[in-house]
Amino acid sequence: MDGARSKQIQFVPRGGGPPLAIARSEGCTLVTPDGTRILDAAGGAIVMNVGHGRREVAEVAARALEQTAYLVPPFATEGRVALVERLRTHWLPPAITRVAFTSGGSESVDAALRLARQHFVSKGEPGRWKIVGRELSYHGTTLATLGVGGHAKRRAGFEPLFVDGPKAPACYCLRCPLSRAYPGCGVACADEVARVIEREGPESVAAFIAEPVVGSTGGALVPPPEYWPRVAEICRRFGVLFIADEVMCGFGRTGRRFALDHWDVTPDILVGGKGLSGGYAPIGGVFATEAVLAPIAAAGDDFMFFTYGSHPAACAVADKVLEIVEREDLVARAAEMGERLHKALAPLERHPHVAEVRGLGLLRAVELVRDRDTREPFPAEARITQRVVATGLRHGVFFYPGGSDPARDVIVLGPPFTIGSDEIETIAQVLERSIDETVARLQG
Ligand SMILES: Cc1ncc(COP(=O)(O)O)c(C=O)c1O
Protein backbone atom coordinates (compact mmCIF):
# COMPACT_ATOMS: atom_id res chain seq x y z
CA MET A 1 0.00 0.00 0.00
CA ASP A 2 1.25 3.42 -0.85
CA GLY A 3 1.45 5.86 2.02
CA ALA A 4 0.95 8.75 -0.40
CA ARG A 5 -2.80 8.20 -0.46
CA SER A 6 -3.16 8.56 3.25
CA LYS A 7 -4.47 11.97 4.22
CA GLN A 8 -2.76 12.27 7.55
CA ILE A 9 0.81 11.76 6.45
CA GLN A 10 0.81 13.85 3.33
CA PHE A 11 1.59 17.02 5.14
CA VAL A 12 5.14 16.06 6.03
CA PRO A 13 7.64 14.81 3.50
CA ARG A 14 8.35 11.09 3.57
CA GLY A 15 11.00 10.43 6.21
CA GLY A 16 10.33 13.91 7.56
CA GLY A 17 10.18 14.81 11.20
CA PRO A 18 7.25 14.87 13.57
CA PRO A 19 3.98 16.48 12.51
CA LEU A 20 3.96 20.24 12.48
CA ALA A 21 2.65 21.52 15.81
CA ILE A 22 0.01 24.24 15.70
CA ALA A 23 -0.74 26.06 18.93
CA ARG A 24 -3.69 28.13 17.73
CA SER A 25 -5.36 29.53 14.65
CA GLU A 26 -7.09 32.81 13.86
CA GLY A 27 -8.67 34.17 10.70
CA CYS A 28 -6.75 32.58 7.82
CA THR A 29 -3.64 31.94 9.88
CA LEU A 30 -2.20 29.00 11.79
CA VAL A 31 0.29 29.80 14.55
CA THR A 32 2.98 27.38 15.72
CA PRO A 33 4.09 27.18 19.37
CA ASP A 34 7.11 29.40 18.58
CA GLY A 35 4.87 32.03 16.97
CA THR A 36 5.55 31.24 13.30
CA ARG A 37 2.53 32.20 11.22
CA ILE A 38 1.26 30.01 8.37
CA LEU A 39 -1.32 31.21 5.90
CA ASP A 40 -4.01 28.55 5.57
CA ALA A 41 -4.58 28.53 1.80
CA ALA A 42 -6.38 25.21 2.13
CA GLY A 43 -8.82 26.09 4.89
CA GLY A 44 -7.70 22.87 6.57
CA ALA A 45 -8.98 20.19 4.21
CA ILE A 46 -11.10 22.74 2.28
CA VAL A 47 -13.31 23.00 5.33
CA MET A 48 -12.98 26.42 6.92
CA ASN A 49 -15.42 28.90 5.43
CA VAL A 50 -15.78 31.54 8.16
CA GLY A 51 -12.11 31.34 9.14
CA HIS A 52 -10.49 30.28 12.39
CA GLY A 53 -10.99 31.58 15.89
CA ARG A 54 -14.61 32.76 15.92
CA ARG A 55 -15.35 33.24 19.60
CA GLU A 56 -19.12 33.42 19.10
CA VAL A 57 -19.05 29.87 17.68
CA ALA A 58 -17.06 28.59 20.65
CA GLU A 59 -19.58 30.22 22.97
CA VAL A 60 -22.48 28.54 21.21
CA ALA A 61 -20.69 25.19 21.54
CA ALA A 62 -20.16 25.71 25.26
CA ARG A 63 -23.78 26.70 25.81
CA ALA A 64 -25.10 23.75 23.81
CA LEU A 65 -22.93 21.30 25.73
CA GLU A 66 -24.15 22.73 29.02
CA GLN A 67 -27.77 22.43 27.91
CA THR A 68 -27.66 18.84 26.63
CA ALA A 69 -24.42 16.92 26.27
CA TYR A 70 -26.03 14.15 24.27
CA LEU A 71 -29.47 13.07 23.16
CA VAL A 72 -30.47 10.38 20.67
CA PRO A 73 -30.92 11.87 17.19
CA PRO A 74 -34.74 11.76 17.03
CA PHE A 75 -35.16 14.08 20.04
CA ALA A 76 -35.45 17.78 19.28
CA THR A 77 -33.02 20.31 20.73
CA GLU A 78 -32.93 24.04 20.15
CA GLY A 79 -29.82 23.72 17.97
CA ARG A 80 -31.18 20.84 15.90
CA VAL A 81 -34.48 22.55 15.23
CA ALA A 82 -32.74 25.82 14.35
CA LEU A 83 -30.31 24.13 11.97
CA VAL A 84 -33.02 22.20 10.12
CA GLU A 85 -35.07 25.36 9.82
CA ARG A 86 -32.10 27.39 8.57
CA LEU A 87 -31.18 24.75 6.00
CA ARG A 88 -34.73 24.56 4.71
CA THR A 89 -35.32 28.29 4.51
CA HIS A 90 -31.90 29.62 3.46
CA TRP A 91 -29.77 26.89 1.97
CA LEU A 92 -31.34 23.82 0.42
CA PRO A 93 -33.01 23.84 -2.99
CA PRO A 94 -36.82 24.13 -2.48
CA ALA A 95 -37.48 20.53 -3.54
CA ILE A 96 -35.07 19.19 -0.91
CA THR A 97 -36.95 19.20 2.37
CA ARG A 98 -35.78 16.12 4.26
CA VAL A 99 -32.73 16.43 6.48
CA ALA A 100 -30.59 14.03 8.52
CA PHE A 101 -27.21 14.57 10.15
CA THR A 102 -24.13 12.41 10.62
CA SER A 103 -20.63 13.08 11.93
CA GLY A 104 -18.95 13.90 8.63
CA GLY A 105 -18.66 13.51 4.90
CA SER A 106 -17.95 9.78 4.59
CA GLU A 107 -20.78 8.85 6.95
CA SER A 108 -23.12 11.12 5.01
CA VAL A 109 -22.27 9.59 1.65
CA ASP A 110 -22.54 6.13 3.17
CA ALA A 111 -25.97 7.06 4.52
CA ALA A 112 -26.99 8.48 1.12
CA LEU A 113 -26.13 5.18 -0.54
CA ARG A 114 -28.21 3.31 2.02
CA LEU A 115 -31.03 5.78 1.55
CA ALA A 116 -31.06 5.19 -2.22
CA ARG A 117 -31.12 1.45 -1.72
CA GLN A 118 -33.80 1.63 0.96
CA HIS A 119 -35.92 3.79 -1.35
CA PHE A 120 -36.04 1.06 -3.96
CA VAL A 121 -36.47 -1.82 -1.53
CA SER A 122 -39.41 0.01 0.06
CA LYS A 123 -40.83 0.72 -3.37
CA GLY A 124 -40.83 -2.95 -4.27
CA GLU A 125 -37.90 -2.73 -6.66
CA PRO A 126 -35.27 -4.75 -4.75
CA GLY A 127 -33.40 -5.46 -7.99
CA ARG A 128 -32.07 -1.91 -7.99
CA TRP A 129 -28.89 -1.89 -5.95
CA LYS A 130 -25.97 -0.73 -8.09
CA ILE A 131 -24.51 2.71 -7.57
CA VAL A 132 -22.83 4.20 -10.62
CA GLY A 133 -19.93 6.51 -9.79
CA ARG A 134 -17.28 8.25 -11.84
CA GLU A 135 -13.56 7.86 -12.32
CA LEU A 136 -11.41 10.46 -10.63
CA SER A 137 -13.70 11.07 -7.71
CA TYR A 138 -13.69 10.73 -3.96
CA HIS A 139 -16.64 10.06 -1.71
CA GLY A 140 -15.04 9.02 1.56
CA THR A 141 -13.02 6.39 3.36
CA THR A 142 -15.66 3.92 4.53
CA LEU A 143 -15.71 0.73 2.52
CA ALA A 144 -18.97 1.57 0.76
CA THR A 145 -17.77 5.05 -0.18
CA LEU A 146 -14.41 3.74 -1.41
CA GLY A 147 -16.36 1.37 -3.65
CA VAL A 148 -18.33 4.12 -5.37
CA GLY A 149 -15.32 6.44 -5.55
CA GLY A 150 -12.66 6.58 -8.20
CA HIS A 151 -9.52 7.53 -6.31
CA ALA A 152 -7.08 4.81 -7.34
CA LYS A 153 -4.48 5.43 -4.63
CA ARG A 154 -6.96 5.53 -1.78
CA ARG A 155 -8.73 2.38 -2.97
CA ALA A 156 -5.57 0.37 -3.60
CA GLY A 157 -5.29 -2.75 -1.46
CA PHE A 158 -8.83 -2.54 -0.09
CA GLU A 159 -10.57 -3.90 -3.21
CA PRO A 160 -11.52 -7.28 -1.73
CA LEU A 161 -13.44 -5.51 1.00
CA PHE A 162 -15.79 -3.33 -1.03
CA VAL A 163 -18.32 -3.62 -3.84
CA ASP A 164 -16.71 -1.92 -6.81
CA GLY A 165 -19.47 0.18 -8.37
CA PRO A 166 -19.63 0.71 -12.14
CA LYS A 167 -17.90 3.92 -13.22
CA ALA A 168 -18.60 6.52 -15.86
CA PRO A 169 -15.61 8.48 -17.13
CA ALA A 170 -14.58 11.70 -15.45
CA CYS A 171 -15.41 15.01 -17.06
CA TYR A 172 -11.77 16.03 -17.37
CA CYS A 173 -11.23 18.04 -20.52
CA LEU A 174 -7.48 18.53 -20.08
CA ARG A 175 -6.97 14.80 -20.64
CA CYS A 176 -10.32 13.74 -22.01
CA PRO A 177 -10.82 10.04 -21.22
CA LEU A 178 -12.68 9.76 -24.55
CA SER A 179 -9.89 11.56 -26.43
CA ARG A 180 -12.30 14.27 -27.55
CA ALA A 181 -12.23 18.05 -27.24
CA TYR A 182 -14.90 20.46 -26.03
CA PRO A 183 -17.13 21.77 -27.57
CA GLY A 184 -16.78 19.51 -30.62
CA CYS A 185 -17.19 16.48 -28.35
CA GLY A 186 -20.84 17.37 -27.73
CA VAL A 187 -20.11 16.56 -24.07
CA ALA A 188 -19.98 12.88 -24.91
CA CYS A 189 -18.77 12.11 -21.37
CA ALA A 190 -22.25 12.99 -20.06
CA ASP A 191 -23.79 10.47 -22.45
CA GLU A 192 -21.37 7.89 -21.06
CA VAL A 193 -23.42 7.94 -17.85
CA ALA A 194 -26.37 6.64 -19.92
CA ARG A 195 -24.16 4.10 -21.60
CA VAL A 196 -22.95 2.72 -18.26
CA ILE A 197 -26.50 2.54 -16.88
CA GLU A 198 -27.66 0.71 -20.01
CA ARG A 199 -24.72 -1.66 -19.89
CA GLU A 200 -25.46 -2.52 -16.25
CA GLY A 201 -29.20 -2.81 -16.88
CA PRO A 202 -31.26 0.18 -15.70
CA GLU A 203 -33.50 -2.09 -13.61
CA SER A 204 -30.42 -2.95 -11.49
CA VAL A 205 -29.21 0.63 -10.91
CA ALA A 206 -30.36 2.53 -7.82
CA ALA A 207 -28.32 5.71 -8.06
CA PHE A 208 -25.63 7.74 -9.73
CA ILE A 209 -23.23 9.61 -7.46
CA ALA A 210 -20.84 12.42 -8.36
CA GLU A 211 -19.13 15.53 -7.08
CA PRO A 212 -20.60 18.43 -9.09
CA VAL A 213 -17.17 20.07 -8.96
CA VAL A 214 -14.58 17.39 -8.28
CA GLY A 215 -12.55 18.32 -5.22
CA SER A 216 -9.05 17.23 -4.44
CA THR A 217 -8.97 14.00 -6.48
CA GLY A 218 -9.02 15.61 -9.90
CA GLY A 219 -8.36 19.11 -8.61
CA ALA A 220 -11.35 21.44 -8.94
CA LEU A 221 -12.71 19.93 -12.16
CA VAL A 222 -15.57 22.06 -13.45
CA PRO A 223 -17.76 20.50 -16.17
CA PRO A 224 -19.06 22.58 -19.11
CA PRO A 225 -22.56 24.14 -18.96
CA GLU A 226 -24.32 21.23 -20.72
CA TYR A 227 -22.94 18.48 -18.51
CA TRP A 228 -25.08 18.46 -15.34
CA PRO A 229 -28.46 19.22 -16.95
CA ARG A 230 -27.86 16.33 -19.33
CA VAL A 231 -26.71 13.92 -16.61
CA ALA A 232 -29.71 14.84 -14.45
CA GLU A 233 -31.99 14.16 -17.41
CA ILE A 234 -30.31 10.78 -17.99
CA CYS A 235 -30.88 9.81 -14.34
CA ARG A 236 -34.54 10.83 -14.59
CA ARG A 237 -34.96 8.91 -17.84
CA PHE A 238 -33.74 5.68 -16.25
CA GLY A 239 -35.44 6.20 -12.90
CA VAL A 240 -32.05 6.38 -11.22
CA LEU A 241 -31.58 8.64 -8.18
CA PHE A 242 -29.02 11.40 -8.61
CA ILE A 243 -26.83 11.82 -5.52
CA ALA A 244 -24.75 15.01 -5.52
CA ASP A 245 -21.78 14.77 -3.18
CA GLU A 246 -21.20 18.38 -2.20
CA VAL A 247 -19.10 17.58 0.86
CA MET A 248 -16.26 19.69 -0.50
CA CYS A 249 -17.91 21.96 -3.06
CA GLY A 250 -21.10 22.75 -1.13
CA PHE A 251 -22.12 25.43 1.36
CA GLY A 252 -20.79 28.36 -0.60
CA ARG A 253 -17.35 27.08 -1.55
CA THR A 254 -17.86 27.66 -5.29
CA GLY A 255 -19.53 31.04 -4.88
CA ARG A 256 -23.10 29.71 -4.89
CA ARG A 257 -24.88 27.93 -2.06
CA PHE A 258 -24.31 24.58 -3.74
CA ALA A 259 -22.17 23.89 -6.77
CA LEU A 260 -25.10 22.45 -8.73
CA ASP A 261 -26.79 25.86 -8.47
CA HIS A 262 -24.35 27.02 -11.18
CA TRP A 263 -26.11 24.57 -13.49
CA ASP A 264 -29.61 25.12 -12.10
CA VAL A 265 -29.90 21.44 -11.33
CA THR A 266 -31.47 19.84 -8.23
CA PRO A 267 -30.41 16.32 -7.30
CA ASP A 268 -32.62 13.77 -5.53
CA ILE A 269 -30.16 13.44 -2.67
CA LEU A 270 -27.64 16.09 -1.66
CA VAL A 271 -24.75 15.33 0.65
CA GLY A 272 -22.90 17.94 2.69
CA GLY A 273 -20.10 18.02 5.24
CA LYS A 274 -17.06 20.23 5.71
CA GLY A 275 -18.52 23.72 5.14
CA LEU A 276 -21.73 22.82 6.99
CA SER A 277 -19.93 23.65 10.23
CA GLY A 278 -16.88 25.30 8.67
CA GLY A 279 -14.57 23.03 10.66
CA TYR A 280 -15.98 23.95 14.07
CA ALA A 281 -17.73 20.62 14.68
CA PRO A 282 -17.76 17.16 13.11
CA ILE A 283 -21.05 17.07 11.26
CA GLY A 284 -22.32 16.05 7.85
CA GLY A 285 -25.77 16.05 6.31
CA VAL A 286 -27.92 13.96 4.00
CA PHE A 287 -30.66 15.97 2.36
CA ALA A 288 -33.36 14.52 0.14
CA THR A 289 -36.64 15.20 -1.62
CA GLU A 290 -39.99 14.02 -0.26
CA ALA A 291 -40.17 11.59 -3.18
CA VAL A 292 -37.04 9.78 -1.96
CA LEU A 293 -38.39 9.34 1.57
CA ALA A 294 -42.06 8.72 0.73
CA PRO A 295 -41.79 4.99 -0.11
CA ILE A 296 -39.71 4.38 3.02
CA ALA A 297 -42.35 6.04 5.20
CA ALA A 298 -45.15 4.23 3.35
CA ALA A 299 -43.45 0.92 4.10
CA GLY A 300 -43.46 1.89 7.78
CA ASP A 301 -39.70 1.92 7.74
CA ASP A 302 -37.25 4.38 9.18
CA PHE A 303 -33.79 5.58 8.33
CA MET A 304 -31.07 4.21 10.62
CA PHE A 305 -29.07 6.82 12.53
CA PHE A 306 -25.53 6.92 13.89
CA THR A 307 -25.10 7.43 17.66
CA TYR A 308 -23.44 10.80 17.12
CA GLY A 309 -25.71 11.87 14.28
CA SER A 310 -27.32 15.25 14.98
CA HIS A 311 -25.08 15.78 17.98
CA PRO A 312 -26.66 18.70 19.85
CA ALA A 313 -23.51 20.82 20.08
CA ALA A 314 -22.48 20.07 16.48
CA CYS A 315 -25.92 21.16 15.25
CA ALA A 316 -25.85 24.35 17.31
CA VAL A 317 -22.36 25.13 16.00
CA ALA A 318 -23.32 24.47 12.37
CA ASP A 319 -26.35 26.71 12.78
CA LYS A 320 -24.13 29.50 14.10
CA VAL A 321 -21.53 29.08 11.35
CA LEU A 322 -24.18 29.23 8.64
CA GLU A 323 -25.70 32.26 10.31
CA ILE A 324 -22.29 33.97 10.11
CA VAL A 325 -21.98 33.04 6.43
CA GLU A 326 -25.37 34.66 5.81
CA ARG A 327 -24.77 37.72 8.02
CA GLU A 328 -21.42 38.51 6.40
CA ASP A 329 -22.61 37.61 2.91
CA LEU A 330 -19.74 35.19 2.60
CA VAL A 331 -21.08 33.16 -0.31
CA ALA A 332 -20.92 36.27 -2.48
CA ARG A 333 -17.49 36.92 -1.03
CA ALA A 334 -16.35 33.42 -2.00
CA ALA A 335 -17.38 34.24 -5.56
CA GLU A 336 -15.61 37.59 -5.52
CA MET A 337 -12.42 36.43 -3.86
CA GLY A 338 -12.46 33.32 -6.03
CA GLU A 339 -12.23 35.59 -9.07
CA ARG A 340 -9.34 37.43 -7.48
CA LEU A 341 -7.58 34.19 -6.72
CA HIS A 342 -8.13 33.12 -10.30
CA LYS A 343 -6.54 36.37 -11.54
CA ALA A 344 -3.66 36.09 -9.10
CA LEU A 345 -2.96 32.56 -10.34
CA ALA A 346 -3.19 33.56 -14.02
CA PRO A 347 0.59 33.93 -14.50
CA LEU A 348 0.93 30.27 -13.56
CA GLU A 349 -1.04 29.37 -16.67
CA ARG A 350 2.16 30.02 -18.64
CA HIS A 351 4.45 28.22 -16.21
CA PRO A 352 6.49 25.41 -17.84
CA HIS A 353 5.38 22.95 -15.15
CA VAL A 354 1.72 23.87 -14.91
CA ALA A 355 -0.75 22.08 -17.19
CA GLU A 356 -3.82 23.96 -16.02
CA VAL A 357 -5.19 26.36 -13.44
CA ARG A 358 -8.88 25.70 -12.85
CA GLY A 359 -11.78 25.86 -10.45
CA LEU A 360 -14.78 27.83 -9.33
CA GLY A 361 -15.19 30.29 -6.47
CA LEU A 362 -12.74 29.50 -3.71
CA LEU A 363 -12.14 25.94 -4.86
CA ARG A 364 -9.15 26.18 -7.18
CA ALA A 365 -6.38 23.87 -8.29
CA VAL A 366 -3.11 23.92 -10.18
CA GLU A 367 -2.12 20.76 -12.02
CA LEU A 368 1.63 20.18 -12.17
CA VAL A 369 3.39 18.37 -15.00
CA ARG A 370 6.94 17.69 -16.06
CA ASP A 371 6.28 19.02 -19.54
CA ARG A 372 3.60 21.58 -20.16
CA ASP A 373 3.46 20.93 -23.92
CA THR A 374 3.09 17.15 -23.80
CA ARG A 375 1.32 17.19 -20.38
CA GLU A 376 3.64 14.41 -19.28
CA PRO A 377 3.35 14.16 -15.50
CA PHE A 378 6.27 14.06 -13.13
CA PRO A 379 7.18 10.49 -12.21
CA ALA A 380 5.14 9.27 -9.25
CA GLU A 381 8.36 8.70 -7.23
CA ALA A 382 9.15 12.39 -7.49
CA ARG A 383 6.21 13.05 -5.16
CA ILE A 384 6.14 16.53 -6.54
CA THR A 385 2.85 17.49 -4.90
CA GLN A 386 4.07 16.49 -1.45
CA ARG A 387 7.28 18.40 -2.00
CA VAL A 388 5.60 21.54 -3.20
CA VAL A 389 3.32 21.43 -0.16
CA ALA A 390 6.33 20.97 2.14
CA THR A 391 8.14 23.85 0.43
CA GLY A 392 5.06 26.03 0.73
CA LEU A 393 4.94 25.31 4.45
CA ARG A 394 8.56 26.37 4.79
CA HIS A 395 7.57 29.64 3.14
CA GLY A 396 4.61 30.07 5.45
CA VAL A 397 1.68 28.90 3.31
CA PHE A 398 -0.29 25.70 3.65
CA PHE A 399 -1.54 24.22 0.35
CA TYR A 400 -3.68 21.10 0.09
CA PRO A 401 -2.13 18.10 -1.68
CA GLY A 402 -4.48 16.51 -4.19
CA GLY A 403 -4.42 14.44 -7.33
CA SER A 404 -4.90 10.87 -8.44
CA ASP A 405 -3.87 9.34 -11.76
CA PRO A 406 -4.27 10.57 -14.45
CA ALA A 407 -4.46 13.94 -12.66
CA ARG A 408 -1.45 12.86 -10.68
CA ASP A 409 -0.19 16.09 -9.17
CA VAL A 410 -2.58 18.74 -8.06
CA ILE A 411 -2.21 21.57 -5.58
CA VAL A 412 -5.62 22.50 -4.22
CA LEU A 413 -6.54 25.91 -2.85
CA GLY A 414 -9.56 26.43 -0.65
CA PRO A 415 -8.96 29.27 1.80
CA PRO A 416 -11.59 30.65 4.18
CA PHE A 417 -14.15 32.90 2.47
CA THR A 418 -12.82 35.72 4.66
CA ILE A 419 -9.45 35.69 2.88
CA GLY A 420 -8.09 39.14 2.06
CA SER A 421 -6.67 40.46 -1.22
CA ASP A 422 -3.12 40.69 0.15
CA GLU A 423 -3.32 37.13 1.38
CA ILE A 424 -4.45 36.02 -2.06
CA GLU A 425 -1.40 37.67 -3.61
CA THR A 426 0.81 35.91 -1.07
CA ILE A 427 -0.77 32.55 -1.88
CA ALA A 428 -0.10 32.98 -5.61
CA GLN A 429 3.46 34.21 -5.11
CA VAL A 430 4.42 31.50 -2.64
CA LEU A 431 2.88 28.83 -4.83
CA GLU A 432 4.93 29.89 -7.83
CA ARG A 433 8.08 30.11 -5.75
CA SER A 434 7.42 26.71 -4.16
CA ILE A 435 6.93 25.08 -7.57
CA ASP A 436 10.11 26.69 -8.93
CA GLU A 437 12.24 25.73 -5.95
CA THR A 438 10.89 22.19 -5.83
CA VAL A 439 11.47 21.58 -9.53
CA ALA A 440 14.96 23.10 -9.33
CA ARG A 441 15.87 20.79 -6.46
CA LEU A 442 14.48 17.81 -8.36
CA GLN A 443 16.46 18.65 -11.46
CA GLY A 444 19.60 19.80 -9.66
C1 LIG B 1 -16.35 15.06 -2.11
C2 LIG B 1 -16.06 14.41 -0.80
N1 LIG B 1 -16.89 13.47 -0.33
C3 LIG B 1 -16.68 12.87 0.85
C4 LIG B 1 -15.58 13.18 1.62
C5 LIG B 1 -15.36 12.49 2.94
O1 LIG B 1 -15.59 13.38 3.97
P1 LIG B 1 -14.95 13.15 5.42
O2 LIG B 1 -13.46 13.21 5.26
O3 LIG B 1 -15.53 14.25 6.25
O4 LIG B 1 -15.40 11.81 5.88
C6 LIG B 1 -14.69 14.15 1.18
C7 LIG B 1 -13.50 14.50 1.96
O5 LIG B 1 -12.57 15.09 1.52
C8 LIG B 1 -14.93 14.78 -0.07
O6 LIG B 1 -14.11 15.73 -0.55
Coordinates of C-alpha atoms and ligand atoms in Angstrom, one line a residue, residues 7 45 103-107 109 138-141 154 211 213 215-217 245-249 271 273-274 400, ligand 1:
K7 CA -4.5 12.0 4.2
A45 CA -9.0 20.2 4.2
S103 CA -20.6 13.1 11.9
G104 CA -18.9 13.9 8.6
G105 CA -18.7 13.5 4.9
S106 CA -17.9 9.8 4.6
E107 CA -20.8 8.9 6.9
V109 CA -22.3 9.6 1.7
Y138 CA -13.7 10.7 -4.0
H139 CA -16.6 10.1 -1.7
G140 CA -15.0 9.0 1.6
T141 CA -13.0 6.4 3.4
R154 CA -7.0 5.5 -1.8
E211 CA -19.1 15.5 -7.1
V213 CA -17.2 20.1 -9.0
G215 CA -12.6 18.3 -5.2
S216 CA -9.0 17.2 -4.4
T217 CA -9.0 14.0 -6.5
D245 CA -21.8 14.8 -3.2
E246 CA -21.2 18.4 -2.2
V247 CA -19.1 17.6 0.9
M248 CA -16.3 19.7 -0.5
C249 CA -17.9 22.0 -3.1
V271 CA -24.7 15.3 0.6
G273 CA -20.1 18.0 5.2
K274 CA -17.1 20.2 5.7
Y400 CA -3.7 21.1 0.1
Ligands
LIG1 C1 -16.4 15.1 -2.1 C2 -16.1 14.4 -0.8 N1 -16.9 13.5 -0.3 C3 -16.7 12.9 0.9 C4 -15.6 13.2 1.6 C5 -15.4 12.5 2.9 O1 -15.6 13.4 4.0 P1 -15.0 13.2 5.4 O2 -13.5 13.2 5.3 O3 -15.5 14.2 6.2 O4 -15.4 11.8 5.9 C6 -14.7 14.2 1.2 C7 -13.5 14.5 2.0 O5 -12.6 15.1 1.5 C8 -14.9 14.8 -0.1 O6 -14.1 15.7 -0.6

